Amino acid sequence: MLVLGFESSCDETGVALVRTRTQGVPVLLAHALHSQIGLHQAFGGVVPELASRDHIRRVLPLTQEVLTQSGCSLAQVDVVAFTRGPGLAGALLVGAGVACAMAAALGKPVLGVHHLEGHLLSPFLSEDPPEFPFVALLVSGGHTQLMRVEGVGRYELMGETIDDAAGEAFDKSAKLMGLAYPGGPLLADLAFNGNPTAYALPRPLMHSGNLDFSFAGLKTAVLVQAQRLFLAHGGKAQEARELASGMSGAFSQLPLAVRGDLAASTQAAIVEVLLKKSLMALHQSGLKRLVVAGGVGANRSLREQLNTACAERGVRVHYPQLQLCTDNGAMIAMAAAMRLQSGNQTASNSYAFDVKPRWPLSRS
Ligand code: KG4
Ligand code: ZN
C-alpha cells in the first residue's frame, strides 16, 4: 500500500511517500521539504498568515518532486495522509484541504495524523529502528512530554511541561541574545566553545519528584544575567532594559567568549532537566529503551549526555536521523503507514475534514 503524507502544521511544508509491508517497518520511498525559516526571520517568529500562504505555494511542487523522485504516479497512491493537529489552524487547513481534495479526485481514502505521533514514530525511519515498548522524550518547539509507548497508538503520558516547551526555552533565550529565529540551533552553536558552569541558572522542577517540566522562568533568569553582563561591560542602563525585547541586538556587542558562556549555561540548564527526567521515566517504567524525537532532539549536547547516561544504565537510545528531527512529511506518511499496517486504524472515505489546533496525543 502506498501512503502519500502531507505536513503543514507550522513553518515547514513536507510531502512524502511511504510503502507499507506485510512484515517489518514501512519503507520511505521519497520525501521533499520546504522550510519557511527565511520568510519568518525578519519578524522574530512564525507569522501564521504568511505560513498558510506559503504552504499553498509549496505543496503541489513538493508533491511533484516526491512523485518524480520515487518514480510513482499519483494514480498508484492508496491512501492520502495529512497532519490534522496540533499546530496553527490556518496552516493545518492547507494540508488537510489539499489532502482531502486530492484523495477525492483520486477516489482514495484519507487519514488525519497527530503531529506528535509523527515525531514519536520518526525514529522508525532510521536504519536502526527501535522495538516497542519504550519511553519517548518528545521535545519540540511546542511540546515537551515523556510518554510510555507500548505500540502504535498506545501512548501513556508520564509527564509534560506546565508552561513553555524546551524548544521555546531555547528560542526565547536565543532571541534575548540577539540570535535569529529559530534560535535553538544557533544558541547551540554559540554554546559550543562556552563554559556550561559559568553562570548559575535555575533548573525548574528538577526536584519536583514527578515527571513534569517548567521552562518559562528560565528566560527571565537568562535575561537578568544578560543585563548584568551588559552593564558590567560598560553598557548603558536604557540599552540593558531594551534587551528584553530581543530586538535590540545590543547583546551581540559583548565579547564572543561571554556570549558563549551564557549560551552554554542556558543549554546546560535545559539539558540537565531533560536528562534527569528522562532517566526518572526510564527508572519508573522499568524500560530499557529511550526514543528521543522532535526538533530539540537534534541538540548535540542533549544527545551526548543522554548517550553517556544511558550507556551506563544499559539503556538503548534511538533518535531520528538529524534531518528528520524537525518537522517533515516523512514522519507523517510513516505514522499513517504504521497505523494502517498495525491494523488499529482504517482510512476514511469521507472527504469532510476538520483540523485540531490543540489535540492531546493520548486522546488521538
Ligand atoms: O519539532 P520541531 O521542528 O517543530 C515543532 O513541532 O515545534 O522543533 C522545532 C524546535 C525549535 O524550537 C528549534 O529551535 C529547536 O526545535 N531546535 C533545536 C535544535 N534544532 C532545532 N534546539 C536546540 N538545539 C538544536 N540543535
Ligand atoms: Zn514538530
Coordinates of C-alpha atoms and ligand atoms in Angstrom, one line a residue:
M1 CA 0.0 0.0 0.0
L2 CA 1.4 3.5 -1.0
V3 CA 0.8 6.3 1.5
L4 CA 1.2 9.9 0.5
G5 CA 1.7 12.2 3.5
F6 CA 1.4 16.0 4.0
E7 CA 2.8 18.0 6.9
S8 CA 1.9 21.7 7.2
S9 CA 1.3 22.3 10.9
C10 CA 3.8 25.2 11.4
D11 CA 6.6 26.6 9.2
E12 CA 7.7 23.6 7.2
T13 CA 5.9 22.1 4.2
G14 CA 6.7 18.4 3.9
V15 CA 5.5 15.7 1.5
A16 CA 6.5 12.1 1.4
L17 CA 5.6 8.7 0.0
V18 CA 5.9 5.5 2.2
R19 CA 5.2 1.9 1.3
T20 CA 3.7 -0.4 3.9
R21 CA 4.9 -4.0 4.1
T22 CA 3.3 -7.2 5.3
Q23 CA 6.2 -7.6 7.8
G24 CA 8.7 -5.1 9.2
V25 CA 8.7 -1.3 9.2
P26 CA 7.2 0.6 6.3
V27 CA 9.7 2.0 3.8
L28 CA 10.2 5.6 2.9
L29 CA 10.3 6.0 -0.9
A30 CA 10.8 9.7 -1.2
H31 CA 10.3 12.9 0.7
A32 CA 10.6 16.7 0.0
L33 CA 10.7 19.6 2.3
H34 CA 10.5 23.4 2.2
S35 CA 11.4 25.4 5.3
Q36 CA 9.9 28.8 5.7
I37 CA 12.5 30.0 8.2
G38 CA 13.8 32.7 5.9
L39 CA 10.3 34.0 5.4
H40 CA 9.6 34.5 9.2
Q41 CA 13.1 35.5 10.3
A42 CA 12.5 39.3 9.9
F43 CA 9.6 39.0 12.3
G44 CA 11.4 37.1 15.0
G45 CA 8.9 34.2 15.0
V46 CA 6.3 32.5 12.8
V47 CA 3.6 34.7 11.3
P48 CA 0.6 32.4 10.9
E49 CA -1.0 34.0 7.8
L50 CA 2.3 34.1 5.9
A51 CA 2.9 30.4 6.9
S52 CA -0.5 29.4 5.4
R53 CA 0.0 31.3 2.2
D54 CA 3.5 29.8 1.7
H55 CA 2.2 26.2 2.3
I56 CA -0.3 26.8 -0.5
R57 CA 2.5 27.9 -2.8
R58 CA 4.8 24.9 -2.0
V59 CA 2.6 21.9 -1.5
L60 CA 2.0 20.9 -5.1
P61 CA 5.5 21.4 -6.5
L62 CA 6.8 19.4 -3.5
T63 CA 4.3 16.6 -4.3
Q64 CA 5.5 16.6 -7.9
E65 CA 9.1 16.3 -6.6
V66 CA 8.2 13.3 -4.4
L67 CA 6.5 11.6 -7.3
T68 CA 9.4 12.2 -9.7
Q69 CA 12.0 11.0 -7.0
S70 CA 10.0 7.8 -6.3
G71 CA 9.1 7.1 -9.9
C72 CA 5.5 6.6 -8.8
S73 CA 2.4 8.2 -10.2
L74 CA -0.5 9.8 -8.2
A75 CA -2.8 7.1 -9.5
Q76 CA -0.7 4.5 -7.6
V77 CA -1.3 6.2 -4.2
D78 CA -3.6 4.1 -2.0
V79 CA -4.1 6.4 1.0
V80 CA -3.6 10.2 1.4
A81 CA -2.5 11.2 5.0
F82 CA -2.1 14.7 6.5
T83 CA -1.3 16.4 9.8
R84 CA -4.7 17.0 11.5
G85 CA -3.2 18.8 14.5
P86 CA -1.9 20.2 16.8
G87 CA -0.5 23.3 15.1
L88 CA -1.5 26.6 13.5
A89 CA -5.2 26.3 12.4
G90 CA -4.7 28.1 9.0
A91 CA -1.5 26.1 8.2
L92 CA -3.2 22.8 9.1
L93 CA -6.2 23.7 6.9
V94 CA -3.9 23.9 3.9
G95 CA -2.5 20.4 4.3
A96 CA -5.9 19.0 5.2
G97 CA -7.7 20.7 2.3
V98 CA -5.1 19.6 -0.3
A99 CA -5.0 16.0 1.1
C100 CA -8.8 15.7 1.1
A101 CA -9.2 17.3 -2.4
M102 CA -6.5 15.0 -3.8
A103 CA -8.0 11.9 -2.2
A104 CA -11.5 12.8 -3.5
A105 CA -10.1 13.4 -7.0
L106 CA -8.3 10.0 -6.9
G107 CA -11.2 8.2 -5.2
K108 CA -8.9 7.1 -2.4
P109 CA -9.3 7.2 1.4
V110 CA -7.8 9.8 3.7
L111 CA -6.2 9.6 7.2
G112 CA -5.6 12.6 9.6
V113 CA -2.4 12.1 11.7
H114 CA -1.4 13.5 15.0
H115 CA 1.8 15.7 14.5
L116 CA 3.4 14.4 17.7
E117 CA 2.7 10.8 16.8
G118 CA 4.7 11.6 13.6
H119 CA 7.7 12.8 15.7
L120 CA 7.3 9.9 18.1
L121 CA 7.5 7.3 15.3
S122 CA 10.1 9.2 13.3
P123 CA 13.0 7.0 14.6
F124 CA 11.4 4.1 12.7
L125 CA 12.6 5.9 9.6
S126 CA 16.2 5.3 10.7
E127 CA 18.4 2.4 9.8
D128 CA 18.3 1.1 13.4
P129 CA 14.6 1.4 14.3
P130 CA 13.5 0.8 17.9
E131 CA 11.3 -2.0 19.2
F132 CA 8.3 -1.5 21.4
P133 CA 7.8 -0.8 24.3
F134 CA 9.9 2.3 25.0
V135 CA 10.0 5.6 26.8
A136 CA 9.7 8.6 24.5
L137 CA 11.1 12.1 25.2
L138 CA 9.2 14.4 22.8
V139 CA 11.0 17.8 22.7
S140 CA 9.8 20.2 20.1
G141 CA 9.1 23.9 19.7
G142 CA 5.6 23.5 21.1
H143 CA 5.7 20.4 23.3
T144 CA 7.8 18.7 25.9
Q145 CA 6.5 15.3 27.0
L146 CA 7.6 12.0 28.4
M147 CA 5.4 9.1 27.1
R148 CA 5.3 5.4 27.7
V149 CA 4.8 3.8 24.3
E150 CA 3.6 0.2 24.2
G151 CA 2.9 0.1 20.5
V152 CA 1.4 2.1 17.6
G153 CA -1.5 4.2 19.1
R154 CA -0.8 3.0 22.6
Y155 CA 0.7 6.1 24.3
E156 CA 0.5 6.9 28.0
L157 CA 1.6 10.4 29.1
M158 CA 4.1 10.2 32.0
G159 CA 4.9 14.0 32.3
E160 CA 4.9 17.2 30.4
T161 CA 5.7 20.9 30.6
I162 CA 3.4 23.0 32.6
D163 CA 4.3 26.1 30.6
D164 CA 6.9 26.7 27.9
A165 CA 8.3 23.8 25.8
A166 CA 12.1 23.1 25.7
G167 CA 12.3 24.4 22.2
E168 CA 10.6 27.6 23.3
A169 CA 13.1 28.0 26.1
F170 CA 15.9 27.6 23.6
D171 CA 14.3 30.1 21.1
K172 CA 13.3 32.7 23.7
S173 CA 16.7 32.7 25.3
A174 CA 18.4 32.9 21.9
K175 CA 16.2 35.9 21.0
L176 CA 17.4 37.7 24.1
M177 CA 20.9 37.0 22.9
G178 CA 20.1 38.7 19.6
L179 CA 20.1 35.4 17.6
A180 CA 17.8 34.9 14.6
Y181 CA 14.6 32.8 14.7
P182 CA 14.5 29.8 15.4
G183 CA 17.4 30.4 17.8
G184 CA 17.7 26.8 19.2
P185 CA 20.4 25.6 16.8
L186 CA 22.2 29.0 16.8
L187 CA 22.3 29.0 20.6
A188 CA 23.7 25.5 20.5
D189 CA 26.4 26.7 18.1
L190 CA 27.2 29.7 20.3
A191 CA 27.4 27.4 23.3
F192 CA 29.9 25.0 21.6
N193 CA 33.0 26.7 23.0
G194 CA 31.4 28.2 26.1
N195 CA 31.6 27.2 29.7
P196 CA 28.3 25.5 30.8
T197 CA 29.1 26.2 34.5
A198 CA 29.9 29.9 34.0
Y199 CA 26.5 31.2 35.3
A200 CA 24.2 29.5 37.8
L201 CA 20.7 29.4 36.1
P202 CA 17.7 27.7 37.6
R203 CA 16.7 24.1 36.9
P204 CA 12.9 24.4 37.3
L205 CA 11.0 21.4 38.8
M206 CA 14.3 19.5 38.8
H207 CA 13.5 18.1 42.3
S208 CA 9.7 18.1 42.0
G209 CA 9.6 14.3 42.3
N210 CA 7.3 14.0 39.2
L211 CA 8.0 14.0 35.5
D212 CA 6.7 17.5 34.7
F213 CA 8.8 20.3 33.3
S214 CA 8.7 24.1 33.6
F215 CA 10.8 26.3 31.4
A216 CA 9.0 29.7 31.5
G217 CA 11.2 31.1 34.3
L218 CA 14.4 30.2 32.6
K219 CA 14.2 33.0 30.0
T220 CA 13.7 35.6 32.8
A221 CA 16.9 34.3 34.6
V222 CA 18.7 34.4 31.3
L223 CA 17.6 38.0 30.7
V224 CA 18.6 39.1 34.2
Q225 CA 22.1 37.5 33.6
A226 CA 22.4 39.1 30.1
Q227 CA 21.5 42.5 31.5
R228 CA 24.1 42.1 34.3
L229 CA 26.8 41.2 31.8
F230 CA 25.9 44.0 29.5
L231 CA 26.2 46.6 32.3
A232 CA 29.4 45.0 33.6
H233 CA 30.9 45.5 30.1
G234 CA 30.1 49.3 30.1
G235 CA 26.6 49.1 28.5
K236 CA 24.0 51.8 29.3
A237 CA 21.0 51.1 31.6
Q238 CA 18.5 52.0 28.9
E239 CA 20.0 49.6 26.4
A240 CA 20.2 46.9 29.1
R241 CA 16.4 47.3 29.6
E242 CA 15.9 47.0 25.8
L243 CA 17.5 43.6 25.8
A244 CA 14.1 42.3 27.0
S245 CA 12.6 43.0 23.6
G246 CA 15.1 40.6 21.9
M247 CA 15.2 43.1 19.0
S248 CA 17.9 45.5 20.2
G249 CA 21.0 43.5 19.0
A250 CA 23.0 45.2 21.9
F251 CA 23.9 41.8 23.4
S252 CA 25.9 40.9 20.4
Q253 CA 28.3 43.7 21.2
L254 CA 29.6 41.6 24.1
P255 CA 32.8 39.6 23.6
L256 CA 32.2 36.2 22.0
A257 CA 33.5 34.3 25.0
V258 CA 31.0 36.0 27.3
R259 CA 28.1 35.2 24.9
G260 CA 29.3 31.7 24.5
D261 CA 29.4 31.2 28.3
L262 CA 25.8 32.4 28.7
A263 CA 24.6 30.3 25.8
A264 CA 26.4 27.2 27.2
S265 CA 25.0 27.8 30.7
T266 CA 21.4 28.1 29.3
Q267 CA 21.8 25.0 27.2
A268 CA 23.2 23.1 30.3
A269 CA 20.2 24.1 32.4
I270 CA 17.7 22.8 29.8
V271 CA 19.6 19.7 29.0
E272 CA 20.2 18.8 32.7
V273 CA 16.4 18.8 33.4
L274 CA 15.6 16.8 30.2
L275 CA 18.3 14.3 31.2
K276 CA 17.2 13.9 34.8
K277 CA 13.5 13.5 34.0
S278 CA 14.2 11.0 31.1
L279 CA 16.3 8.9 33.5
M280 CA 13.5 9.1 36.1
A281 CA 10.9 8.0 33.5
L282 CA 13.1 5.0 32.5
H283 CA 13.5 4.1 36.1
Q284 CA 9.8 4.4 36.9
S285 CA 8.7 2.4 33.9
G286 CA 11.4 -0.3 34.2
L287 CA 12.0 0.0 30.4
K288 CA 15.5 -0.2 28.9
R289 CA 14.8 1.8 25.7
L290 CA 14.5 5.5 25.1
V291 CA 13.4 7.3 21.9
V292 CA 14.1 11.0 21.6
A293 CA 12.1 12.9 19.0
G294 CA 11.3 16.5 18.0
G295 CA 13.5 19.4 16.9
V296 CA 15.4 19.7 20.2
G297 CA 16.4 16.0 19.7
A298 CA 18.9 17.4 17.2
N299 CA 20.8 19.1 20.1
R300 CA 24.3 17.7 20.2
S301 CA 24.8 18.3 24.0
L302 CA 21.5 16.6 24.8
R303 CA 22.5 13.6 22.6
E304 CA 25.9 13.3 24.2
Q305 CA 24.7 13.4 27.7
L306 CA 21.8 11.0 27.1
N307 CA 24.1 8.6 25.3
T308 CA 26.6 8.6 28.2
A309 CA 24.0 8.3 31.0
C310 CA 22.0 5.6 29.1
A311 CA 25.1 3.6 28.3
E312 CA 26.0 3.5 32.0
R313 CA 22.5 2.1 32.7
G314 CA 22.3 -0.4 29.9
V315 CA 19.6 1.6 28.1
R316 CA 19.5 1.9 24.3
V317 CA 18.7 5.3 22.9
H318 CA 17.2 5.8 19.4
Y319 CA 17.0 9.1 17.5
P320 CA 15.5 10.0 14.2
Q321 CA 18.1 10.9 11.5
L322 CA 19.3 14.5 12.2
Q323 CA 17.4 16.0 9.2
L324 CA 14.2 14.3 10.3
C325 CA 14.3 15.6 13.9
T326 CA 12.5 18.8 12.9
D327 CA 9.1 18.8 11.1
N328 CA 8.9 16.9 7.8
G329 CA 6.4 14.9 5.7
A330 CA 8.2 11.6 6.0
M331 CA 7.2 11.2 9.7
I332 CA 3.5 11.9 8.9
A333 CA 3.4 9.4 6.0
M334 CA 5.3 6.9 8.3
A335 CA 2.9 7.3 11.2
A336 CA -0.1 6.8 8.9
A337 CA 1.5 3.7 7.3
M338 CA 2.3 2.3 10.7
R339 CA -1.3 2.9 11.9
L340 CA -2.7 1.2 8.8
Q341 CA -0.1 -1.7 8.9
S342 CA -0.8 -2.4 12.6
G343 CA -4.5 -2.8 11.8
N344 CA -5.7 -0.4 14.5
Q345 CA -6.8 2.3 12.1
T346 CA -8.7 2.4 8.8
A347 CA -8.5 5.4 6.4
S348 CA -11.8 7.2 5.8
N349 CA -13.8 7.6 2.6
S350 CA -15.4 10.8 3.8
Y351 CA -13.8 14.0 2.5
A352 CA -15.3 16.3 5.0
F353 CA -12.4 17.4 7.1
D354 CA -11.5 19.3 10.3
V355 CA -8.3 20.2 12.0
K356 CA -7.4 20.2 15.7
P357 CA -5.0 23.0 16.6
R358 CA -5.0 21.7 20.2
W359 CA -5.1 17.9 20.5
P360 CA -3.6 15.8 23.3
L361 CA -1.8 12.7 21.8
S362 CA -3.2 10.4 24.5
R363 CA -6.7 11.2 23.0
S364 CA -5.8 10.8 19.3
Ligands
KG4_1 O1 9.8 19.6 16.1 P1 10.1 20.9 15.5 O2 10.6 21.1 14.1 O3 8.8 21.8 15.5 C1 7.7 21.7 16.3 O4 6.9 20.8 16.1 O5 7.7 22.6 17.2 O6 11.0 21.7 16.6 C2 11.5 23.0 16.4 C3 12.2 23.4 17.7 C4 12.6 24.8 17.7 O7 12.3 25.4 18.9 C5 14.1 24.8 17.4 O8 14.8 25.9 18.0 C6 14.5 23.5 18.1 O9 13.5 22.6 17.8 N1 15.8 23.0 17.7 C7 16.9 22.9 18.5 C8 17.9 22.4 17.7 N2 17.5 22.2 16.4 C9 16.1 22.5 16.4 N3 17.1 23.3 19.8 C10 18.3 23.1 20.3 N4 19.3 22.6 19.6 C11 19.2 22.2 18.3 N5 20.3 21.8 17.7
ZN2 ZN 7.0 19.3 15.2

